[in-house]
């Protein structure tokens, strides 16, 4: 069984790489950010509880996240492993994960802080299939048309604005980056330079997984 954690600051390219690793490994992508956005959209209790934290760029409380993951991991597609994207983000989340499944690889996509704001503020995605693009670094080939599925409904995340990004970055440094030491001590931590072309990064990740 392979269970991968994609680790890194907001805007590092975790979602983009997750889609590519899913294609290569068949592991389902489990993004707590996507799950929370769906919960907010559907007006569930979880969504109502999480929304203000997300709007403020703060981490949603651990208990909410851990409950979401415990439920998700029971689904049949998760039985041979999972690729976690944006989870865990705190040491208590990592400890809870260790109780329910073994993480085999942590892939840390590293991007300097000064590159994060420009990367996030130009980001958009296809509302139909979720493919992620960027105004300057990775635009769709045809303006407004998804390269992957041909959909023409592109959306931008409400929290992809400069002030929220700065708050998300500080949450990352204060609460999430300490996890690097936690995983490094377990010998499963792989650092990848994320400030390069998308293909080069994918190829390094696949090598780290092999
Ligand atoms: P993301 O799509 O991973 O950038 O997450 C968007 C927002 O959802 C974050 O800024 C947090 O408010 C919340 N969130 C997502 N995953 C987690 C997590 N593992 N722990 C706490 N909050 C999370």
PDB file of C-alpha atoms and ligand atoms in Angstrom:
ATOM      1  CA  UNK A   1       0.000   0.000   0.000  1.00  0.00           C
ATOM      2  CA  UNK A   2       1.219   3.495  -0.866  1.00  0.00           C
ATOM      3  CA  UNK A   3      -0.086   6.543   0.927  1.00  0.00           C
ATOM      4  CA  UNK A   4       1.362   9.847  -0.132  1.00  0.00           C
ATOM      5  CA  UNK A   5       1.198  13.237   1.532  1.00  0.00           C
ATOM      6  CA  UNK A   6       1.711  16.221  -0.760  1.00  0.00           C
ATOM      7  CA  UNK A   7       3.168  18.878   1.479  1.00  0.00           C
ATOM      8  CA  UNK A   8       3.981  22.527   0.821  1.00  0.00           C
ATOM      9  CA  UNK A   9       2.813  26.119   1.101  1.00  0.00           C
ATOM     10  CA  UNK A  10      -0.353  27.387  -0.578  1.00  0.00           C
ATOM     11  CA  UNK A  11       0.327  27.885  -4.276  1.00  0.00           C
ATOM     12  CA  UNK A  12       3.199  25.379  -4.401  1.00  0.00           C
ATOM     13  CA  UNK A  13       1.395  23.415  -7.110  1.00  0.00           C
ATOM     14  CA  UNK A  14       0.113  20.548  -4.961  1.00  0.00           C
ATOM     15  CA  UNK A  15      -3.244  20.359  -6.775  1.00  0.00           C
ATOM     16  CA  UNK A  16      -1.625  20.420 -10.225  1.00  0.00           C
ATOM     17  CA  UNK A  17       0.855  17.710  -9.306  1.00  0.00           C
ATOM     18  CA  UNK A  18      -1.796  15.666  -7.493  1.00  0.00           C
ATOM     19  CA  UNK A  19      -3.822  15.367 -10.705  1.00  0.00           C
ATOM     20  CA  UNK A  20      -0.734  14.120 -12.553  1.00  0.00           C
ATOM     21  CA  UNK A  21       0.252  11.639  -9.849  1.00  0.00           C
ATOM     22  CA  UNK A  22      -3.294  10.307  -9.795  1.00  0.00           C
ATOM     23  CA  UNK A  23      -2.969   9.611 -13.528  1.00  0.00           C
ATOM     24  CA  UNK A  24       0.305   7.722 -12.979  1.00  0.00           C
ATOM     25  CA  UNK A  25      -0.463   5.840  -9.773  1.00  0.00           C
ATOM     26  CA  UNK A  26      -4.237   5.447  -9.754  1.00  0.00           C
ATOM     27  CA  UNK A  27      -4.317   6.646  -6.148  1.00  0.00           C
ATOM     28  CA  UNK A  28      -7.346   8.811  -5.367  1.00  0.00           C
ATOM     29  CA  UNK A  29      -6.606  12.453  -4.580  1.00  0.00           C
ATOM     30  CA  UNK A  30      -7.962  13.488  -1.217  1.00  0.00           C
ATOM     31  CA  UNK A  31      -7.864  17.269  -0.892  1.00  0.00           C
ATOM     32  CA  UNK A  32      -9.267  18.621   2.365  1.00  0.00           C
ATOM     33  CA  UNK A  33      -9.484  22.055   0.703  1.00  0.00           C
ATOM     34  CA  UNK A  34     -11.697  20.635  -2.084  1.00  0.00           C
ATOM     35  CA  UNK A  35     -13.808  18.720   0.453  1.00  0.00           C
ATOM     36  CA  UNK A  36     -14.308  21.861   2.532  1.00  0.00           C
ATOM     37  CA  UNK A  37     -15.178  23.995  -0.516  1.00  0.00           C
ATOM     38  CA  UNK A  38     -17.785  21.389  -1.516  1.00  0.00           C
ATOM     39  CA  UNK A  39     -19.171  21.406   2.045  1.00  0.00           C
ATOM     40  CA  UNK A  40     -19.432  25.217   1.989  1.00  0.00           C
ATOM     41  CA  UNK A  41     -21.148  25.132  -1.402  1.00  0.00           C
ATOM     42  CA  UNK A  42     -23.625  22.491  -0.216  1.00  0.00           C
ATOM     43  CA  UNK A  43     -24.313  24.348   3.047  1.00  0.00           C
ATOM     44  CA  UNK A  44     -23.560  21.322   5.254  1.00  0.00           C
ATOM     45  CA  UNK A  45     -22.837  21.701   8.990  1.00  0.00           C
ATOM     46  CA  UNK A  46     -19.141  21.182   8.231  1.00  0.00           C
ATOM     47  CA  UNK A  47     -19.249  23.878   5.561  1.00  0.00           C
ATOM     48  CA  UNK A  48     -21.007  26.327   7.854  1.00  0.00           C
ATOM     49  CA  UNK A  49     -18.450  25.668  10.611  1.00  0.00           C
ATOM     50  CA  UNK A  50     -15.462  25.976   8.244  1.00  0.00           C
ATOM     51  CA  UNK A  51     -16.392  28.949   6.060  1.00  0.00           C
ATOM     52  CA  UNK A  52     -15.213  31.847   8.206  1.00  0.00           C
ATOM     53  CA  UNK A  53     -11.818  30.230   8.849  1.00  0.00           C
ATOM     54  CA  UNK A  54     -11.352  29.689   5.127  1.00  0.00           C
ATOM     55  CA  UNK A  55     -12.396  33.234   4.235  1.00  0.00           C
ATOM     56  CA  UNK A  56      -9.906  34.543   6.792  1.00  0.00           C
ATOM     57  CA  UNK A  57      -7.077  32.317   5.509  1.00  0.00           C
ATOM     58  CA  UNK A  58      -6.903  30.487   8.840  1.00  0.00           C
ATOM     59  CA  UNK A  59      -6.751  26.753   9.436  1.00  0.00           C
ATOM     60  CA  UNK A  60     -10.053  25.013  10.106  1.00  0.00           C
ATOM     61  CA  UNK A  61     -10.026  23.325  13.563  1.00  0.00           C
ATOM     62  CA  UNK A  62      -8.350  19.917  13.679  1.00  0.00           C
ATOM     63  CA  UNK A  63     -11.455  18.089  14.969  1.00  0.00           C
ATOM     64  CA  UNK A  64     -13.449  19.047  11.839  1.00  0.00           C
ATOM     65  CA  UNK A  65     -10.636  18.009   9.492  1.00  0.00           C
ATOM     66  CA  UNK A  66      -9.916  14.735  11.270  1.00  0.00           C
ATOM     67  CA  UNK A  67     -13.607  13.737  11.156  1.00  0.00           C
ATOM     68  CA  UNK A  68     -13.694  14.464   7.412  1.00  0.00           C
ATOM     69  CA  UNK A  69     -10.630  12.309   6.772  1.00  0.00           C
ATOM     70  CA  UNK A  70     -11.781   9.432   8.978  1.00  0.00           C
ATOM     71  CA  UNK A  71     -14.980   9.243   6.954  1.00  0.00           C
ATOM     72  CA  UNK A  72     -13.256   9.640   3.562  1.00  0.00           C
ATOM     73  CA  UNK A  73     -10.696   6.933   4.201  1.00  0.00           C
ATOM     74  CA  UNK A  74     -13.448   4.350   4.684  1.00  0.00           C
ATOM     75  CA  UNK A  75     -14.600   4.745   1.064  1.00  0.00           C
ATOM     76  CA  UNK A  76     -13.813   1.817  -1.215  1.00  0.00           C
ATOM     77  CA  UNK A  77     -11.451   3.710  -3.552  1.00  0.00           C
ATOM     78  CA  UNK A  78      -9.130   4.392  -0.597  1.00  0.00           C
ATOM     79  CA  UNK A  79      -8.437   0.789   0.289  1.00  0.00           C
ATOM     80  CA  UNK A  80      -5.154   0.541  -1.659  1.00  0.00           C
ATOM     81  CA  UNK A  81      -3.827   3.924  -0.601  1.00  0.00           C
ATOM     82  CA  UNK A  82      -4.508   7.601  -0.947  1.00  0.00           C
ATOM     83  CA  UNK A  83      -2.774  10.748  -2.083  1.00  0.00           C
ATOM     84  CA  UNK A  84      -3.429  13.466   0.482  1.00  0.00           C
ATOM     85  CA  UNK A  85      -3.284  17.025  -0.827  1.00  0.00           C
ATOM     86  CA  UNK A  86      -3.263  19.790   1.796  1.00  0.00           C
ATOM     87  CA  UNK A  87      -3.576  17.332   4.669  1.00  0.00           C
ATOM     88  CA  UNK A  88      -2.183  16.967   7.313  1.00  0.00           C
ATOM     89  CA  UNK A  89      -1.469  20.597   8.148  1.00  0.00           C
ATOM     90  CA  UNK A  90      -0.795  20.341  11.893  1.00  0.00           C
ATOM     91  CA  UNK A  91       0.995  17.860  14.128  1.00  0.00           C
ATOM     92  CA  UNK A  92      -2.317  16.688  15.736  1.00  0.00           C
ATOM     93  CA  UNK A  93      -3.681  15.992  12.220  1.00  0.00           C
ATOM     94  CA  UNK A  94      -0.544  13.990  11.368  1.00  0.00           C
ATOM     95  CA  UNK A  95      -0.852  12.024  14.606  1.00  0.00           C
ATOM     96  CA  UNK A  96      -4.508  11.250  13.877  1.00  0.00           C
ATOM     97  CA  UNK A  97      -3.556  10.123  10.369  1.00  0.00           C
ATOM     98  CA  UNK A  98      -0.817   7.864  11.744  1.00  0.00           C
ATOM     99  CA  UNK A  99      -3.477   6.132  13.853  1.00  0.00           C
ATOM    100  CA  UNK A 100      -5.598   5.241  10.823  1.00  0.00           C
ATOM    101  CA  UNK A 101      -3.138   4.625   7.991  1.00  0.00           C
ATOM    102  CA  UNK A 102       0.568   4.361   7.260  1.00  0.00           C
ATOM    103  CA  UNK A 103       2.054   7.229   5.258  1.00  0.00           C
ATOM    104  CA  UNK A 104       4.768   5.856   2.962  1.00  0.00           C
ATOM    105  CA  UNK A 105       5.967   9.063   1.246  1.00  0.00           C
ATOM    106  CA  UNK A 106       5.814  12.749   2.064  1.00  0.00           C
ATOM    107  CA  UNK A 107       6.528  14.893  -0.976  1.00  0.00           C
ATOM    108  CA  UNK A 108       7.413  18.456   0.005  1.00  0.00           C
ATOM    109  CA  UNK A 109       7.070  20.880  -2.895  1.00  0.00           C
ATOM    110  CA  UNK A 110       9.225  23.856  -1.983  1.00  0.00           C
ATOM    111  CA  UNK A 111       8.607  27.351  -3.340  1.00  0.00           C
ATOM    112  CA  UNK A 112      10.048  30.560  -1.834  1.00  0.00           C
ATOM    113  CA  UNK A 113       7.549  32.898  -0.125  1.00  0.00           C
ATOM    114  CA  UNK A 114       8.242  35.749  -2.548  1.00  0.00           C
ATOM    115  CA  UNK A 115       6.912  33.637  -5.449  1.00  0.00           C
ATOM    116  CA  UNK A 116       3.721  32.519  -3.708  1.00  0.00           C
ATOM    117  CA  UNK A 117       1.569  35.640  -4.071  1.00  0.00           C
ATOM    118  CA  UNK A 118       2.085  35.947  -7.842  1.00  0.00           C
ATOM    119  CA  UNK A 119       1.503  32.219  -8.265  1.00  0.00           C
ATOM    120  CA  UNK A 120      -1.761  32.239  -6.328  1.00  0.00           C
ATOM    121  CA  UNK A 121      -3.196  35.523  -7.538  1.00  0.00           C
ATOM    122  CA  UNK A 122      -3.105  34.437 -11.209  1.00  0.00           C
ATOM    123  CA  UNK A 123      -4.611  31.033 -10.550  1.00  0.00           C
ATOM    124  CA  UNK A 124      -7.909  29.719 -11.965  1.00  0.00           C
ATOM    125  CA  UNK A 125      -9.445  26.317 -12.564  1.00  0.00           C
ATOM    126  CA  UNK A 126     -11.988  24.519 -14.688  1.00  0.00           C
ATOM    127  CA  UNK A 127     -15.315  24.272 -12.850  1.00  0.00           C
ATOM    128  CA  UNK A 128     -16.108  21.043 -14.725  1.00  0.00           C
ATOM    129  CA  UNK A 129     -12.998  18.875 -14.219  1.00  0.00           C
ATOM    130  CA  UNK A 130     -10.907  20.851 -11.707  1.00  0.00           C
ATOM    131  CA  UNK A 131      -7.821  21.286 -13.949  1.00  0.00           C
ATOM    132  CA  UNK A 132      -5.708  24.142 -12.583  1.00  0.00           C
ATOM    133  CA  UNK A 133      -4.248  26.975 -14.730  1.00  0.00           C
ATOM    134  CA  UNK A 134      -2.394  30.252 -14.275  1.00  0.00           C
ATOM    135  CA  UNK A 135      -2.714  33.519 -16.221  1.00  0.00           C
ATOM    136  CA  UNK A 136       1.041  33.738 -16.902  1.00  0.00           C
ATOM    137  CA  UNK A 137       2.691  30.412 -16.079  1.00  0.00           C
ATOM    138  CA  UNK A 138       0.176  27.867 -17.342  1.00  0.00           C
ATOM    139  CA  UNK A 139      -2.694  29.397 -19.335  1.00  0.00           C
ATOM    140  CA  UNK A 140      -5.233  27.331 -21.255  1.00  0.00           C
ATOM    141  CA  UNK A 141      -4.202  26.863 -24.907  1.00  0.00           C
ATOM    142  CA  UNK A 142      -7.483  28.412 -26.054  1.00  0.00           C
ATOM    143  CA  UNK A 143      -8.662  31.401 -24.064  1.00  0.00           C
ATOM    144  CA  UNK A 144     -11.309  30.296 -21.554  1.00  0.00           C
ATOM    145  CA  UNK A 145     -11.454  26.669 -22.764  1.00  0.00           C
ATOM    146  CA  UNK A 146     -10.154  23.839 -20.578  1.00  0.00           C
ATOM    147  CA  UNK A 147      -7.325  21.852 -22.246  1.00  0.00           C
ATOM    148  CA  UNK A 148      -8.395  18.701 -20.401  1.00  0.00           C
ATOM    149  CA  UNK A 149     -12.171  18.506 -20.859  1.00  0.00           C
ATOM    150  CA  UNK A 150     -13.131  21.344 -23.227  1.00  0.00           C
ATOM    151  CA  UNK A 151     -15.279  22.984 -20.521  1.00  0.00           C
ATOM    152  CA  UNK A 152     -15.631  26.751 -20.689  1.00  0.00           C
ATOM    153  CA  UNK A 153     -16.588  27.572 -17.106  1.00  0.00           C
ATOM    154  CA  UNK A 154     -13.435  28.854 -15.403  1.00  0.00           C
ATOM    155  CA  UNK A 155     -13.455  29.912 -11.760  1.00  0.00           C
ATOM    156  CA  UNK A 156     -11.171  31.662  -9.298  1.00  0.00           C
ATOM    157  CA  UNK A 157     -11.117  30.838  -5.588  1.00  0.00           C
ATOM    158  CA  UNK A 158     -12.505  33.474  -3.209  1.00  0.00           C
ATOM    159  CA  UNK A 159      -9.446  33.051  -0.944  1.00  0.00           C
ATOM    160  CA  UNK A 160      -6.924  33.558  -3.774  1.00  0.00           C
ATOM    161  CA  UNK A 161      -6.471  37.264  -3.044  1.00  0.00           C
ATOM    162  CA  UNK A 162      -3.366  38.964  -1.701  1.00  0.00           C
ATOM    163  CA  UNK A 163      -4.397  39.626   1.900  1.00  0.00           C
ATOM    164  CA  UNK A 164      -5.818  36.119   2.435  1.00  0.00           C
ATOM    165  CA  UNK A 165      -2.757  34.566   0.800  1.00  0.00           C
ATOM    166  CA  UNK A 166      -0.470  36.352   3.275  1.00  0.00           C
ATOM    167  CA  UNK A 167      -2.570  34.993   6.152  1.00  0.00           C
ATOM    168  CA  UNK A 168      -2.487  31.478   4.631  1.00  0.00           C
ATOM    169  CA  UNK A 169       1.288  31.724   4.303  1.00  0.00           C
ATOM    170  CA  UNK A 170       1.677  32.701   7.927  1.00  0.00           C
ATOM    171  CA  UNK A 171      -0.596  29.788   8.994  1.00  0.00           C
ATOM    172  CA  UNK A 172       1.673  27.550   6.912  1.00  0.00           C
ATOM    173  CA  UNK A 173       4.858  28.760   8.594  1.00  0.00           C
ATOM    174  CA  UNK A 174       3.444  28.715  12.115  1.00  0.00           C
ATOM    175  CA  UNK A 175       1.330  25.564  12.112  1.00  0.00           C
ATOM    176  CA  UNK A 176       2.233  23.388   9.120  1.00  0.00           C
ATOM    177  CA  UNK A 177       5.961  23.676   8.475  1.00  0.00           C
ATOM    178  CA  UNK A 178       6.849  22.155  11.914  1.00  0.00           C
ATOM    179  CA  UNK A 179       5.438  18.934  10.451  1.00  0.00           C
ATOM    180  CA  UNK A 180       8.451  18.726   8.124  1.00  0.00           C
ATOM    181  CA  UNK A 181      10.700  17.806  11.076  1.00  0.00           C
ATOM    182  CA  UNK A 182       8.115  15.323  12.315  1.00  0.00           C
ATOM    183  CA  UNK A 183       8.092  13.486   8.972  1.00  0.00           C
ATOM    184  CA  UNK A 184      11.815  13.951   8.337  1.00  0.00           C
ATOM    185  CA  UNK A 185      12.568  12.066  11.551  1.00  0.00           C
ATOM    186  CA  UNK A 186      10.595   9.145  10.106  1.00  0.00           C
ATOM    187  CA  UNK A 187      12.806   9.035   6.979  1.00  0.00           C
ATOM    188  CA  UNK A 188       9.947   9.383   4.479  1.00  0.00           C
ATOM    189  CA  UNK A 189      10.359  13.066   3.585  1.00  0.00           C
ATOM    190  CA  UNK A 190      11.361  14.021   0.020  1.00  0.00           C
ATOM    191  CA  UNK A 191      12.125  17.646  -0.867  1.00  0.00           C
ATOM    192  CA  UNK A 192      11.297  18.752  -4.409  1.00  0.00           C
ATOM    193  CA  UNK A 193      12.196  22.148  -5.891  1.00  0.00           C
ATOM    194  CA  UNK A 194       8.771  23.485  -6.903  1.00  0.00           C
ATOM    195  CA  UNK A 195      10.049  26.661  -8.538  1.00  0.00           C
ATOM    196  CA  UNK A 196      10.495  25.055 -11.969  1.00  0.00           C
ATOM    197  CA  UNK A 197       8.455  23.826 -14.920  1.00  0.00           C
ATOM    198  CA  UNK A 198       5.468  21.587 -14.153  1.00  0.00           C
ATOM    199  CA  UNK A 199       6.888  18.584 -16.082  1.00  0.00           C
ATOM    200  CA  UNK A 200      10.266  18.672 -14.313  1.00  0.00           C
ATOM    201  CA  UNK A 201       8.536  18.682 -10.938  1.00  0.00           C
ATOM    202  CA  UNK A 202       6.277  15.760 -11.886  1.00  0.00           C
ATOM    203  CA  UNK A 203       9.234  13.747 -13.052  1.00  0.00           C
ATOM    204  CA  UNK A 204      11.136  14.327  -9.772  1.00  0.00           C
ATOM    205  CA  UNK A 205       8.053  13.375  -7.760  1.00  0.00           C
ATOM    206  CA  UNK A 206       7.572  10.143  -9.712  1.00  0.00           C
ATOM    207  CA  UNK A 207      11.231   9.328  -9.165  1.00  0.00           C
ATOM    208  CA  UNK A 208      10.889   9.913  -5.426  1.00  0.00           C
ATOM    209  CA  UNK A 209       7.895   7.538  -5.422  1.00  0.00           C
ATOM    210  CA  UNK A 210       9.665   4.773  -7.359  1.00  0.00           C
TER     211      UNK A 210
HETATM  212  P1  LIG B   1      -6.376  24.533   0.239  1.00  0.00           P
HETATM  213  O1  LIG B   1      -7.345  24.298  -0.879  1.00  0.00           O
HETATM  214  O2  LIG B   1      -5.625  23.299   0.624  1.00  0.00           O
HETATM  215  O3  LIG B   1      -5.477  25.714  -0.010  1.00  0.00           O
HETATM  216  O4  LIG B   1      -7.263  24.915   1.521  1.00  0.00           O
HETATM  217  C1  LIG B   1      -8.097  26.047   1.528  1.00  0.00           C
HETATM  218  C2  LIG B   1      -8.469  26.400   2.961  1.00  0.00           C
HETATM  219  O5  LIG B   1      -9.191  25.291   3.548  1.00  0.00           O
HETATM  220  C3  LIG B   1      -7.303  26.646   3.908  1.00  0.00           C
HETATM  221  O6  LIG B   1      -6.833  27.990   3.856  1.00  0.00           O
HETATM  222  C4  LIG B   1      -7.915  26.298   5.268  1.00  0.00           C
HETATM  223  O7  LIG B   1      -8.761  27.336   5.710  1.00  0.00           O
HETATM  224  C5  LIG B   1      -8.792  25.108   4.913  1.00  0.00           C
HETATM  225  N1  LIG B   1      -8.087  23.809   5.004  1.00  0.00           N
HETATM  226  C6  LIG B   1      -7.841  22.932   3.990  1.00  0.00           C
HETATM  227  N2  LIG B   1      -7.205  21.843   4.437  1.00  0.00           N
HETATM  228  C7  LIG B   1      -7.025  22.030   5.769  1.00  0.00           C
HETATM  229  C8  LIG B   1      -6.411  21.268   6.790  1.00  0.00           C
HETATM  230  N3  LIG B   1      -5.828  20.071   6.529  1.00  0.00           N
HETATM  231  N4  LIG B   1      -6.409  21.780   8.048  1.00  0.00           N
HETATM  232  C9  LIG B   1      -7.006  22.964   8.336  1.00  0.00           C
HETATM  233  N5  LIG B   1      -7.581  23.740   7.414  1.00  0.00           N
HETATM  234  C10 LIG B   1      -7.605  23.282   6.133  1.00  0.00           C
END
